[in-house]
């Protein structure tokens, strides 16, 4: 009954490869996010997405692309992986703002995917 | 200047002590303030949520926001070893959440038994 789940938990790959990380939420939330946490534990937003709008952090390279097959899933595709992409990637979700302002920012995080690029 | 400043610690205190964790920020448009707790190799979990200035209490935890000083605090009373974790402050401009949260770097807290 995990609220936000991610697969895989660990991912080790070579530079130049293309990989995907999957995220699923069973909370009925409308908005999903991807965050990157670097080696210094700094957590930074990469994307937010609902069925209406994709907001991209301008610092994210276009090698990263979110894909949402449906409201409960937001996958992260990464092309041409680089050493600097090594980090922990967290998926999160929140309820739509229309329901409650207080709920809208209550983001629930997945357990993270630890990506290591060799 | 970074948007959200937070002392990374580590902060080590004996069990039972009162812990004070703080963040400062520069963006006066922030209105929603949160504290997350993150255990090692786990995702962040929401502890406290506050809108605008004021105090909010939940059990042993108290969150304070002073928008005039651009300063937020989290107090933990009667600290327990299980409180040992990294505490992240987070904030946003809009309640819609579409712009995501801006996090501090986190303070690593150690409660000594």
mmCIF file with all atom_site columns, C-alpha atoms in Angstrom:
data_model
loop_
_atom_site.group_PDB
_atom_site.id
_atom_site.type_symbol
_atom_site.label_atom_id
_atom_site.label_alt_id
_atom_site.label_comp_id
_atom_site.label_asym_id
_atom_site.label_entity_id
_atom_site.label_seq_id
_atom_site.pdbx_PDB_ins_code
_atom_site.Cartn_x
_atom_site.Cartn_y
_atom_site.Cartn_z
_atom_site.occupancy
_atom_site.B_iso_or_equiv
_atom_site.pdbx_formal_charge
_atom_site.auth_seq_id
_atom_site.auth_comp_id
_atom_site.auth_asym_id
_atom_site.auth_atom_id
_atom_site.pdbx_PDB_model_num
ATOM 1   C CA . UNK A 1 1   ? 0.000  0.000  0.000   1.00 0.00 ? 1   UNK A CA 1
ATOM 2   C CA . UNK A 1 2   ? 2.976  2.299  -0.684  1.00 0.00 ? 2   UNK A CA 1
ATOM 3   C CA . UNK A 1 3   ? 1.769  5.801  -1.562  1.00 0.00 ? 3   UNK A CA 1
ATOM 4   C CA . UNK A 1 4   ? 4.578  6.781  -3.946  1.00 0.00 ? 4   UNK A CA 1
ATOM 5   C CA . UNK A 1 5   ? 6.787  4.064  -5.362  1.00 0.00 ? 5   UNK A CA 1
ATOM 6   C CA . UNK A 1 6   ? 9.815  4.181  -7.619  1.00 0.00 ? 6   UNK A CA 1
ATOM 7   C CA . UNK A 1 7   ? 11.706 1.572  -9.592  1.00 0.00 ? 7   UNK A CA 1
ATOM 8   C CA . UNK A 1 8   ? 14.469 0.699  -9.649  1.00 0.00 ? 8   UNK A CA 1
ATOM 9   C CA . UNK A 1 9   ? 15.835 1.526  -6.193  1.00 0.00 ? 9   UNK A CA 1
ATOM 10  C CA . UNK A 1 10  ? 19.415 1.348  -7.460  1.00 0.00 ? 10  UNK A CA 1
ATOM 11  C CA . UNK A 1 11  ? 20.678 1.891  -10.989 1.00 0.00 ? 11  UNK A CA 1
ATOM 12  C CA . UNK A 1 12  ? 24.304 1.554  -12.048 1.00 0.00 ? 12  UNK A CA 1
ATOM 13  C CA . UNK A 1 13  ? 25.133 2.241  -15.673 1.00 0.00 ? 13  UNK A CA 1
ATOM 14  C CA . UNK A 1 14  ? 27.832 3.407  -18.060 1.00 0.00 ? 14  UNK A CA 1
ATOM 15  C CA . UNK A 1 15  ? 28.276 6.893  -19.445 1.00 0.00 ? 15  UNK A CA 1
ATOM 16  C CA . UNK A 1 16  ? 26.416 7.469  -22.684 1.00 0.00 ? 16  UNK A CA 1
ATOM 17  C CA . UNK A 1 17  ? 23.618 5.006  -21.937 1.00 0.00 ? 17  UNK A CA 1
ATOM 18  C CA . UNK A 1 18  ? 19.918 5.857  -21.916 1.00 0.00 ? 18  UNK A CA 1
ATOM 19  C CA . UNK A 1 19  ? 17.904 4.871  -18.856 1.00 0.00 ? 19  UNK A CA 1
ATOM 20  C CA . UNK A 1 20  ? 14.452 5.317  -17.336 1.00 0.00 ? 20  UNK A CA 1
ATOM 21  C CA . UNK A 1 21  ? 13.168 5.571  -13.792 1.00 0.00 ? 21  UNK A CA 1
ATOM 22  C CA . UNK A 1 22  ? 9.524  4.801  -13.096 1.00 0.00 ? 22  UNK A CA 1
ATOM 23  C CA . UNK A 1 23  ? 7.241  6.433  -10.548 1.00 0.00 ? 23  UNK A CA 1
ATOM 24  C CA . UNK A 1 24  ? 3.738  5.529  -9.500  1.00 0.00 ? 24  UNK A CA 1
ATOM 25  C CA . UNK A 1 25  ? 1.410  7.089  -6.925  1.00 0.00 ? 25  UNK A CA 1
ATOM 26  C CA . UNK A 1 26  ? -1.805 5.561  -5.631  1.00 0.00 ? 26  UNK A CA 1
ATOM 27  C CA . UNK A 1 27  ? -2.990 8.662  -3.767  1.00 0.00 ? 27  UNK A CA 1
ATOM 28  C CA . UNK A 1 28  ? -5.186 10.001 -6.538  1.00 0.00 ? 28  UNK A CA 1
ATOM 29  C CA . UNK A 1 29  ? -3.025 13.108 -6.753  1.00 0.00 ? 29  UNK A CA 1
ATOM 30  C CA . UNK A 1 30  ? -3.045 15.358 -9.776  1.00 0.00 ? 30  UNK A CA 1
ATOM 31  C CA . UNK A 1 31  ? 0.477  16.749 -9.718  1.00 0.00 ? 31  UNK A CA 1
ATOM 32  C CA . UNK A 1 32  ? 3.715  14.787 -9.771  1.00 0.00 ? 32  UNK A CA 1
ATOM 33  C CA . UNK A 1 33  ? 7.311  15.934 -9.497  1.00 0.00 ? 33  UNK A CA 1
ATOM 34  C CA . UNK A 1 34  ? 10.881 14.837 -10.007 1.00 0.00 ? 34  UNK A CA 1
ATOM 35  C CA . UNK A 1 35  ? 13.619 16.070 -7.698  1.00 0.00 ? 35  UNK A CA 1
ATOM 36  C CA . UNK A 1 36  ? 17.368 15.493 -7.799  1.00 0.00 ? 36  UNK A CA 1
ATOM 37  C CA . UNK A 1 37  ? 19.377 15.157 -4.574  1.00 0.00 ? 37  UNK A CA 1
ATOM 38  C CA . UNK A 1 38  ? 23.102 15.525 -5.125  1.00 0.00 ? 38  UNK A CA 1
ATOM 39  C CA . UNK A 1 39  ? 26.000 14.181 -3.083  1.00 0.00 ? 39  UNK A CA 1
ATOM 40  C CA . UNK A 1 40  ? 25.724 17.149 -0.718  1.00 0.00 ? 40  UNK A CA 1
ATOM 41  C CA . UNK A 1 41  ? 22.091 16.217 -0.013  1.00 0.00 ? 41  UNK A CA 1
ATOM 42  C CA . UNK A 1 42  ? 20.743 19.304 -1.785  1.00 0.00 ? 42  UNK A CA 1
ATOM 43  C CA . UNK A 1 43  ? 17.244 18.559 -3.074  1.00 0.00 ? 43  UNK A CA 1
ATOM 44  C CA . UNK A 1 44  ? 16.278 20.468 -6.209  1.00 0.00 ? 44  UNK A CA 1
ATOM 45  C CA . UNK A 1 45  ? 13.097 20.447 -8.295  1.00 0.00 ? 45  UNK A CA 1
ATOM 46  C CA . UNK A 1 46  ? 13.496 19.215 -11.854 1.00 0.00 ? 46  UNK A CA 1
ATOM 47  C CA . UNK A 1 47  ? 9.937  18.982 -13.160 1.00 0.00 ? 47  UNK A CA 1
ATOM 48  C CA . UNK A 1 48  ? 6.385  19.296 -12.032 1.00 0.00 ? 48  UNK A CA 1
ATOM 49  C CA . UNK A 1 49  ? 3.560  17.883 -14.125 1.00 0.00 ? 49  UNK A CA 1
ATOM 50  C CA . UNK A 1 50  ? -0.179 17.510 -14.086 1.00 0.00 ? 50  UNK A CA 1
ATOM 51  C CA . UNK A 1 51  ? -2.552 16.714 -16.885 1.00 0.00 ? 51  UNK A CA 1
ATOM 52  C CA . UNK A 1 52  ? -2.562 20.342 -17.881 1.00 0.00 ? 52  UNK A CA 1
ATOM 53  C CA . UNK A 1 53  ? 0.925  21.643 -17.552 1.00 0.00 ? 53  UNK A CA 1
ATOM 54  C CA . UNK A 1 54  ? 4.567  20.609 -17.551 1.00 0.00 ? 54  UNK A CA 1
ATOM 55  C CA . UNK A 1 55  ? 6.857  22.990 -15.726 1.00 0.00 ? 55  UNK A CA 1
ATOM 56  C CA . UNK A 1 56  ? 10.532 22.495 -16.341 1.00 0.00 ? 56  UNK A CA 1
ATOM 57  C CA . UNK A 1 57  ? 13.295 23.887 -14.205 1.00 0.00 ? 57  UNK A CA 1
ATOM 58  C CA . UNK A 1 58  ? 15.401 25.833 -16.680 1.00 0.00 ? 58  UNK A CA 1
ATOM 59  C CA . UNK A 1 59  ? 18.622 24.381 -15.304 1.00 0.00 ? 59  UNK A CA 1
ATOM 60  C CA . UNK A 1 60  ? 17.664 20.818 -16.238 1.00 0.00 ? 60  UNK A CA 1
ATOM 61  C CA . UNK A 1 61  ? 19.451 19.575 -19.393 1.00 0.00 ? 61  UNK A CA 1
ATOM 62  C CA . UNK A 1 62  ? 17.177 18.509 -22.236 1.00 0.00 ? 62  UNK A CA 1
ATOM 63  C CA . UNK A 1 63  ? 18.650 15.007 -21.934 1.00 0.00 ? 63  UNK A CA 1
ATOM 64  C CA . UNK A 1 64  ? 16.111 14.608 -19.135 1.00 0.00 ? 64  UNK A CA 1
ATOM 65  C CA . UNK A 1 65  ? 12.487 14.181 -20.138 1.00 0.00 ? 65  UNK A CA 1
ATOM 66  C CA . UNK A 1 66  ? 9.427  13.261 -18.073 1.00 0.00 ? 66  UNK A CA 1
ATOM 67  C CA . UNK A 1 67  ? 6.768  11.062 -19.613 1.00 0.00 ? 67  UNK A CA 1
ATOM 68  C CA . UNK A 1 68  ? 3.349  10.477 -18.121 1.00 0.00 ? 68  UNK A CA 1
ATOM 69  C CA . UNK A 1 69  ? 1.313  7.569  -19.525 1.00 0.00 ? 69  UNK A CA 1
ATOM 70  C CA . UNK A 1 70  ? -1.509 8.399  -17.102 1.00 0.00 ? 70  UNK A CA 1
ATOM 71  C CA . UNK A 1 71  ? -2.270 10.479 -14.030 1.00 0.00 ? 71  UNK A CA 1
ATOM 72  C CA . UNK A 1 72  ? -0.770 7.962  -11.620 1.00 0.00 ? 72  UNK A CA 1
ATOM 73  C CA . UNK A 1 73  ? 2.583  7.635  -13.364 1.00 0.00 ? 73  UNK A CA 1
ATOM 74  C CA . UNK A 1 74  ? 5.428  9.989  -14.176 1.00 0.00 ? 74  UNK A CA 1
ATOM 75  C CA . UNK A 1 75  ? 8.539  8.349  -15.571 1.00 0.00 ? 75  UNK A CA 1
ATOM 76  C CA . UNK A 1 76  ? 11.901 10.016 -16.040 1.00 0.00 ? 76  UNK A CA 1
ATOM 77  C CA . UNK A 1 77  ? 13.934 9.277  -19.156 1.00 0.00 ? 77  UNK A CA 1
ATOM 78  C CA . UNK A 1 78  ? 17.574 10.230 -19.279 1.00 0.00 ? 78  UNK A CA 1
ATOM 79  C CA . UNK A 1 79  ? 19.547 10.144 -22.525 1.00 0.00 ? 79  UNK A CA 1
ATOM 80  C CA . UNK A 1 80  ? 23.317 10.069 -22.937 1.00 0.00 ? 80  UNK A CA 1
ATOM 81  C CA . UNK A 1 81  ? 24.044 9.730  -19.240 1.00 0.00 ? 81  UNK A CA 1
ATOM 82  C CA . UNK A 1 82  ? 26.958 11.722 -17.828 1.00 0.00 ? 82  UNK A CA 1
ATOM 83  C CA . UNK A 1 83  ? 29.040 11.291 -14.675 1.00 0.00 ? 83  UNK A CA 1
ATOM 84  C CA . UNK A 1 84  ? 27.405 14.374 -13.165 1.00 0.00 ? 84  UNK A CA 1
ATOM 85  C CA . UNK A 1 85  ? 24.005 12.737 -13.384 1.00 0.00 ? 85  UNK A CA 1
ATOM 86  C CA . UNK A 1 86  ? 24.938 10.483 -10.478 1.00 0.00 ? 86  UNK A CA 1
ATOM 87  C CA . UNK A 1 87  ? 22.546 11.382 -7.664  1.00 0.00 ? 87  UNK A CA 1
ATOM 88  C CA . UNK A 1 88  ? 19.423 10.201 -5.903  1.00 0.00 ? 88  UNK A CA 1
ATOM 89  C CA . UNK A 1 89  ? 16.258 10.994 -7.832  1.00 0.00 ? 89  UNK A CA 1
ATOM 90  C CA . UNK A 1 90  ? 13.013 11.404 -5.915  1.00 0.00 ? 90  UNK A CA 1
ATOM 91  C CA . UNK A 1 91  ? 9.516  11.345 -7.278  1.00 0.00 ? 91  UNK A CA 1
ATOM 92  C CA . UNK A 1 92  ? 6.772  13.164 -5.359  1.00 0.00 ? 92  UNK A CA 1
ATOM 93  C CA . UNK A 1 93  ? 3.090  13.910 -5.737  1.00 0.00 ? 93  UNK A CA 1
ATOM 94  C CA . UNK A 1 94  ? 0.553  16.350 -4.365  1.00 0.00 ? 94  UNK A CA 1
ATOM 95  C CA . UNK A 1 95  ? -3.139 17.013 -4.596  1.00 0.00 ? 95  UNK A CA 1
ATOM 96  C CA . UNK A 1 96  ? -4.408 19.587 -7.068  1.00 0.00 ? 96  UNK A CA 1
ATOM 97  C CA . UNK A 1 97  ? -4.562 23.163 -5.787  1.00 0.00 ? 97  UNK A CA 1
ATOM 98  C CA . UNK A 1 98  ? -8.263 23.311 -6.466  1.00 0.00 ? 98  UNK A CA 1
ATOM 99  C CA . UNK A 1 99  ? -8.978 20.947 -3.590  1.00 0.00 ? 99  UNK A CA 1
ATOM 100 C CA . UNK A 1 100 ? -7.233 22.840 -0.835  1.00 0.00 ? 100 UNK A CA 1
ATOM 101 C CA . UNK A 1 101 ? -4.374 25.280 -0.710  1.00 0.00 ? 101 UNK A CA 1
ATOM 102 C CA . UNK A 1 102 ? -3.085 23.543 2.379   1.00 0.00 ? 102 UNK A CA 1
ATOM 103 C CA . UNK A 1 103 ? -3.084 20.163 0.682   1.00 0.00 ? 103 UNK A CA 1
ATOM 104 C CA . UNK A 1 104 ? -1.548 21.370 -2.542  1.00 0.00 ? 104 UNK A CA 1
ATOM 105 C CA . UNK A 1 105 ? 1.919  21.746 -1.114  1.00 0.00 ? 105 UNK A CA 1
ATOM 106 C CA . UNK A 1 106 ? 1.806  18.593 0.953   1.00 0.00 ? 106 UNK A CA 1
ATOM 107 C CA . UNK A 1 107 ? 4.104  16.619 -1.254  1.00 0.00 ? 107 UNK A CA 1
ATOM 108 C CA . UNK A 1 108 ? 4.590  12.923 -0.646  1.00 0.00 ? 108 UNK A CA 1
ATOM 109 C CA . UNK A 1 109 ? 7.942  11.547 -1.675  1.00 0.00 ? 109 UNK A CA 1
ATOM 110 C CA . UNK A 1 110 ? 8.951  8.174  -2.993  1.00 0.00 ? 110 UNK A CA 1
ATOM 111 C CA . UNK A 1 111 ? 11.902 6.230  -1.546  1.00 0.00 ? 111 UNK A CA 1
ATOM 112 C CA . UNK A 1 112 ? 14.325 7.492  -4.182  1.00 0.00 ? 112 UNK A CA 1
ATOM 113 C CA . UNK A 1 113 ? 16.382 5.919  -6.988  1.00 0.00 ? 113 UNK A CA 1
ATOM 114 C CA . UNK A 1 114 ? 20.135 5.975  -6.479  1.00 0.00 ? 114 UNK A CA 1
ATOM 115 C CA . UNK A 1 115 ? 21.718 6.441  -9.912  1.00 0.00 ? 115 UNK A CA 1
ATOM 116 C CA . UNK A 1 116 ? 25.429 5.818  -10.354 1.00 0.00 ? 116 UNK A CA 1
ATOM 117 C CA . UNK A 1 117 ? 27.029 6.603  -13.702 1.00 0.00 ? 117 UNK A CA 1
ATOM 118 C CA . UNK A 1 118 ? 30.429 4.991  -14.258 1.00 0.00 ? 118 UNK A CA 1
ATOM 119 C CA . UNK B 2 1   ? 22.952 34.422 -2.809  1.00 0.00 ? 1   UNK B CA 1
ATOM 120 C CA . UNK B 2 2   ? 21.147 31.118 -2.417  1.00 0.00 ? 2   UNK B CA 1
ATOM 121 C CA . UNK B 2 3   ? 17.396 31.335 -1.997  1.00 0.00 ? 3   UNK B CA 1
ATOM 122 C CA . UNK B 2 4   ? 17.241 29.238 1.164   1.00 0.00 ? 4   UNK B CA 1
ATOM 123 C CA . UNK B 2 5   ? 20.074 28.993 3.679   1.00 0.00 ? 5   UNK B CA 1
ATOM 124 C CA . UNK B 2 6   ? 20.268 26.198 6.231   1.00 0.00 ? 6   UNK B CA 1
ATOM 125 C CA . UNK B 2 7   ? 23.190 25.164 8.418   1.00 0.00 ? 7   UNK B CA 1
ATOM 126 C CA . UNK B 2 8   ? 24.100 21.591 7.398   1.00 0.00 ? 8   UNK B CA 1
ATOM 127 C CA . UNK B 2 9   ? 25.439 20.665 10.847  1.00 0.00 ? 9   UNK B CA 1
ATOM 128 C CA . UNK B 2 10  ? 25.884 18.069 12.126  1.00 0.00 ? 10  UNK B CA 1
ATOM 129 C CA . UNK B 2 11  ? 24.054 19.188 15.243  1.00 0.00 ? 11  UNK B CA 1
ATOM 130 C CA . UNK B 2 12  ? 24.576 16.794 18.142  1.00 0.00 ? 12  UNK B CA 1
ATOM 131 C CA . UNK B 2 13  ? 22.539 17.097 21.349  1.00 0.00 ? 13  UNK B CA 1
ATOM 132 C CA . UNK B 2 14  ? 21.809 14.793 24.307  1.00 0.00 ? 14  UNK B CA 1
ATOM 133 C CA . UNK B 2 15  ? 18.501 12.963 24.569  1.00 0.00 ? 15  UNK B CA 1
ATOM 134 C CA . UNK B 2 16  ? 15.789 15.095 26.146  1.00 0.00 ? 16  UNK B CA 1
ATOM 135 C CA . UNK B 2 17  ? 17.232 18.419 24.986  1.00 0.00 ? 17  UNK B CA 1
ATOM 136 C CA . UNK B 2 18  ? 15.272 21.046 23.098  1.00 0.00 ? 18  UNK B CA 1
ATOM 137 C CA . UNK B 2 19  ? 16.454 21.286 19.506  1.00 0.00 ? 19  UNK B CA 1
ATOM 138 C CA . UNK B 2 20  ? 16.231 24.440 17.409  1.00 0.00 ? 20  UNK B CA 1
ATOM 139 C CA . UNK B 2 21  ? 16.596 24.218 13.633  1.00 0.00 ? 21  UNK B CA 1
ATOM 140 C CA . UNK B 2 22  ? 16.495 27.289 11.414  1.00 0.00 ? 22  UNK B CA 1
ATOM 141 C CA . UNK B 2 23  ? 16.374 28.518 7.837   1.00 0.00 ? 23  UNK B CA 1
ATOM 142 C CA . UNK B 2 24  ? 16.637 31.949 6.299   1.00 0.00 ? 24  UNK B CA 1
ATOM 143 C CA . UNK B 2 25  ? 15.435 32.887 2.855   1.00 0.00 ? 25  UNK B CA 1
ATOM 144 C CA . UNK B 2 26  ? 15.652 35.781 0.451   1.00 0.00 ? 26  UNK B CA 1
ATOM 145 C CA . UNK B 2 27  ? 12.495 35.458 -1.667  1.00 0.00 ? 27  UNK B CA 1
ATOM 146 C CA . UNK B 2 28  ? 9.795  37.594 -0.037  1.00 0.00 ? 28  UNK B CA 1
ATOM 147 C CA . UNK B 2 29  ? 7.164  35.916 -2.238  1.00 0.00 ? 29  UNK B CA 1
ATOM 148 C CA . UNK B 2 30  ? 7.413  32.657 -0.294  1.00 0.00 ? 30  UNK B CA 1
ATOM 149 C CA . UNK B 2 31  ? 4.192  32.100 1.615   1.00 0.00 ? 31  UNK B CA 1
ATOM 150 C CA . UNK B 2 32  ? 4.102  28.365 2.338   1.00 0.00 ? 32  UNK B CA 1
ATOM 151 C CA . UNK B 2 33  ? 6.675  26.849 4.659   1.00 0.00 ? 33  UNK B CA 1
ATOM 152 C CA . UNK B 2 34  ? 7.334  23.224 5.432   1.00 0.00 ? 34  UNK B CA 1
ATOM 153 C CA . UNK B 2 35  ? 9.683  21.042 7.404   1.00 0.00 ? 35  UNK B CA 1
ATOM 154 C CA . UNK B 2 36  ? 10.581 17.597 6.128   1.00 0.00 ? 36  UNK B CA 1
ATOM 155 C CA . UNK B 2 37  ? 12.450 14.844 7.918   1.00 0.00 ? 37  UNK B CA 1
ATOM 156 C CA . UNK B 2 38  ? 14.673 12.500 5.938   1.00 0.00 ? 38  UNK B CA 1
ATOM 157 C CA . UNK B 2 39  ? 16.183 9.352  7.369   1.00 0.00 ? 39  UNK B CA 1
ATOM 158 C CA . UNK B 2 40  ? 19.278 7.909  5.731   1.00 0.00 ? 40  UNK B CA 1
ATOM 159 C CA . UNK B 2 41  ? 18.508 6.381  2.308   1.00 0.00 ? 41  UNK B CA 1
ATOM 160 C CA . UNK B 2 42  ? 14.818 7.269  2.565   1.00 0.00 ? 42  UNK B CA 1
ATOM 161 C CA . UNK B 2 43  ? 12.574 9.856  0.962   1.00 0.00 ? 43  UNK B CA 1
ATOM 162 C CA . UNK B 2 44  ? 11.663 13.087 2.793   1.00 0.00 ? 44  UNK B CA 1
ATOM 163 C CA . UNK B 2 45  ? 8.488  12.943 4.890   1.00 0.00 ? 45  UNK B CA 1
ATOM 164 C CA . UNK B 2 46  ? 6.448  15.993 5.788   1.00 0.00 ? 46  UNK B CA 1
ATOM 165 C CA . UNK B 2 47  ? 6.568  17.028 9.460   1.00 0.00 ? 47  UNK B CA 1
ATOM 166 C CA . UNK B 2 48  ? 5.019  20.466 9.602   1.00 0.00 ? 48  UNK B CA 1
ATOM 167 C CA . UNK B 2 49  ? 3.218  22.830 7.252   1.00 0.00 ? 49  UNK B CA 1
ATOM 168 C CA . UNK B 2 50  ? 2.683  26.556 7.903   1.00 0.00 ? 50  UNK B CA 1
ATOM 169 C CA . UNK B 2 51  ? 1.104  29.268 5.846   1.00 0.00 ? 51  UNK B CA 1
ATOM 170 C CA . UNK B 2 52  ? 2.464  32.816 6.250   1.00 0.00 ? 52  UNK B CA 1
ATOM 171 C CA . UNK B 2 53  ? 3.733  34.032 9.616   1.00 0.00 ? 53  UNK B CA 1
ATOM 172 C CA . UNK B 2 54  ? 2.926  32.479 12.964  1.00 0.00 ? 54  UNK B CA 1
ATOM 173 C CA . UNK B 2 55  ? 3.390  29.390 15.074  1.00 0.00 ? 55  UNK B CA 1
ATOM 174 C CA . UNK B 2 56  ? 2.112  25.876 14.699  1.00 0.00 ? 56  UNK B CA 1
ATOM 175 C CA . UNK B 2 57  ? 2.429  23.073 17.221  1.00 0.00 ? 57  UNK B CA 1
ATOM 176 C CA . UNK B 2 58  ? 2.096  19.332 16.711  1.00 0.00 ? 58  UNK B CA 1
ATOM 177 C CA . UNK B 2 59  ? 3.078  17.137 19.622  1.00 0.00 ? 59  UNK B CA 1
ATOM 178 C CA . UNK B 2 60  ? 6.763  17.691 20.392  1.00 0.00 ? 60  UNK B CA 1
ATOM 179 C CA . UNK B 2 61  ? 7.250  19.805 17.261  1.00 0.00 ? 61  UNK B CA 1
ATOM 180 C CA . UNK B 2 62  ? 6.695  23.561 16.908  1.00 0.00 ? 62  UNK B CA 1
ATOM 181 C CA . UNK B 2 63  ? 7.170  25.473 13.685  1.00 0.00 ? 63  UNK B CA 1
ATOM 182 C CA . UNK B 2 64  ? 7.603  29.246 13.638  1.00 0.00 ? 64  UNK B CA 1
ATOM 183 C CA . UNK B 2 65  ? 7.610  31.591 10.678  1.00 0.00 ? 65  UNK B CA 1
ATOM 184 C CA . UNK B 2 66  ? 8.704  35.231 10.810  1.00 0.00 ? 66  UNK B CA 1
ATOM 185 C CA . UNK B 2 67  ? 8.156  36.639 7.347   1.00 0.00 ? 67  UNK B CA 1
ATOM 186 C CA . UNK B 2 68  ? 9.392  40.104 8.311   1.00 0.00 ? 68  UNK B CA 1
ATOM 187 C CA . UNK B 2 69  ? 12.804 38.604 9.103   1.00 0.00 ? 69  UNK B CA 1
ATOM 188 C CA . UNK B 2 70  ? 12.568 35.903 6.428   1.00 0.00 ? 70  UNK B CA 1
ATOM 189 C CA . UNK B 2 71  ? 13.345 33.330 9.106   1.00 0.00 ? 71  UNK B CA 1
ATOM 190 C CA . UNK B 2 72  ? 11.719 30.032 9.974   1.00 0.00 ? 72  UNK B CA 1
ATOM 191 C CA . UNK B 2 73  ? 12.377 27.653 12.852  1.00 0.00 ? 73  UNK B CA 1
ATOM 192 C CA . UNK B 2 74  ? 11.528 24.148 13.956  1.00 0.00 ? 74  UNK B CA 1
ATOM 193 C CA . UNK B 2 75  ? 11.705 23.287 17.656  1.00 0.00 ? 75  UNK B CA 1
ATOM 194 C CA . UNK B 2 76  ? 11.776 19.714 18.924  1.00 0.00 ? 76  UNK B CA 1
ATOM 195 C CA . UNK B 2 77  ? 11.020 19.200 22.620  1.00 0.00 ? 77  UNK B CA 1
ATOM 196 C CA . UNK B 2 78  ? 12.103 16.159 24.625  1.00 0.00 ? 78  UNK B CA 1
ATOM 197 C CA . UNK B 2 79  ? 14.279 14.982 21.754  1.00 0.00 ? 79  UNK B CA 1
ATOM 198 C CA . UNK B 2 80  ? 14.593 11.239 21.221  1.00 0.00 ? 80  UNK B CA 1
ATOM 199 C CA . UNK B 2 81  ? 17.275 9.139  19.496  1.00 0.00 ? 81  UNK B CA 1
ATOM 200 C CA . UNK B 2 82  ? 14.636 8.312  16.876  1.00 0.00 ? 82  UNK B CA 1
ATOM 201 C CA . UNK B 2 83  ? 14.602 12.014 15.949  1.00 0.00 ? 83  UNK B CA 1
ATOM 202 C CA . UNK B 2 84  ? 18.117 11.606 14.538  1.00 0.00 ? 84  UNK B CA 1
ATOM 203 C CA . UNK B 2 85  ? 17.763 12.430 10.855  1.00 0.00 ? 85  UNK B CA 1
ATOM 204 C CA . UNK B 2 86  ? 18.277 15.225 8.342   1.00 0.00 ? 86  UNK B CA 1
ATOM 205 C CA . UNK B 2 87  ? 15.721 18.022 8.621   1.00 0.00 ? 87  UNK B CA 1
ATOM 206 C CA . UNK B 2 88  ? 14.941 19.965 5.469   1.00 0.00 ? 88  UNK B CA 1
ATOM 207 C CA . UNK B 2 89  ? 13.097 23.248 5.347   1.00 0.00 ? 89  UNK B CA 1
ATOM 208 C CA . UNK B 2 90  ? 11.097 23.883 2.188   1.00 0.00 ? 90  UNK B CA 1
ATOM 209 C CA . UNK B 2 91  ? 9.002  26.725 0.899   1.00 0.00 ? 91  UNK B CA 1
ATOM 210 C CA . UNK B 2 92  ? 6.961  27.861 -2.082  1.00 0.00 ? 92  UNK B CA 1
ATOM 211 C CA . UNK B 2 93  ? 5.296  30.964 -3.450  1.00 0.00 ? 93  UNK B CA 1
ATOM 212 C CA . UNK B 2 94  ? 1.975  29.512 -4.446  1.00 0.00 ? 94  UNK B CA 1
ATOM 213 C CA . UNK B 2 95  ? -0.298 27.032 -2.802  1.00 0.00 ? 95  UNK B CA 1
ATOM 214 C CA . UNK B 2 96  ? -0.690 25.322 -6.120  1.00 0.00 ? 96  UNK B CA 1
ATOM 215 C CA . UNK B 2 97  ? 2.600  23.553 -5.795  1.00 0.00 ? 97  UNK B CA 1
ATOM 216 C CA . UNK B 2 98  ? 3.147  23.621 -9.540  1.00 0.00 ? 98  UNK B CA 1
ATOM 217 C CA . UNK B 2 99  ? 6.420  25.425 -9.134  1.00 0.00 ? 99  UNK B CA 1
ATOM 218 C CA . UNK B 2 100 ? 7.693  22.762 -6.783  1.00 0.00 ? 100 UNK B CA 1
ATOM 219 C CA . UNK B 2 101 ? 9.344  23.362 -3.470  1.00 0.00 ? 101 UNK B CA 1
ATOM 220 C CA . UNK B 2 102 ? 12.598 25.201 -2.798  1.00 0.00 ? 102 UNK B CA 1
ATOM 221 C CA . UNK B 2 103 ? 14.562 23.280 -0.200  1.00 0.00 ? 103 UNK B CA 1
ATOM 222 C CA . UNK B 2 104 ? 17.336 24.195 2.174   1.00 0.00 ? 104 UNK B CA 1
ATOM 223 C CA . UNK B 2 105 ? 20.328 21.885 2.176   1.00 0.00 ? 105 UNK B CA 1
ATOM 224 C CA . UNK B 2 106 ? 19.174 20.153 5.345   1.00 0.00 ? 106 UNK B CA 1
ATOM 225 C CA . UNK B 2 107 ? 20.539 19.971 8.890   1.00 0.00 ? 107 UNK B CA 1
ATOM 226 C CA . UNK B 2 108 ? 21.891 16.630 10.046  1.00 0.00 ? 108 UNK B CA 1
ATOM 227 C CA . UNK B 2 109 ? 20.637 16.125 13.628  1.00 0.00 ? 109 UNK B CA 1
ATOM 228 C CA . UNK B 2 110 ? 22.084 13.557 16.024  1.00 0.00 ? 110 UNK B CA 1
ATOM 229 C CA . UNK B 2 111 ? 20.365 12.819 19.333  1.00 0.00 ? 111 UNK B CA 1
ATOM 230 C CA . UNK B 2 112 ? 22.764 11.087 21.698  1.00 0.00 ? 112 UNK B CA 1
ATOM 231 C CA . UNK B 2 113 ? 21.170 8.466  24.014  1.00 0.00 ? 113 UNK B CA 1
#
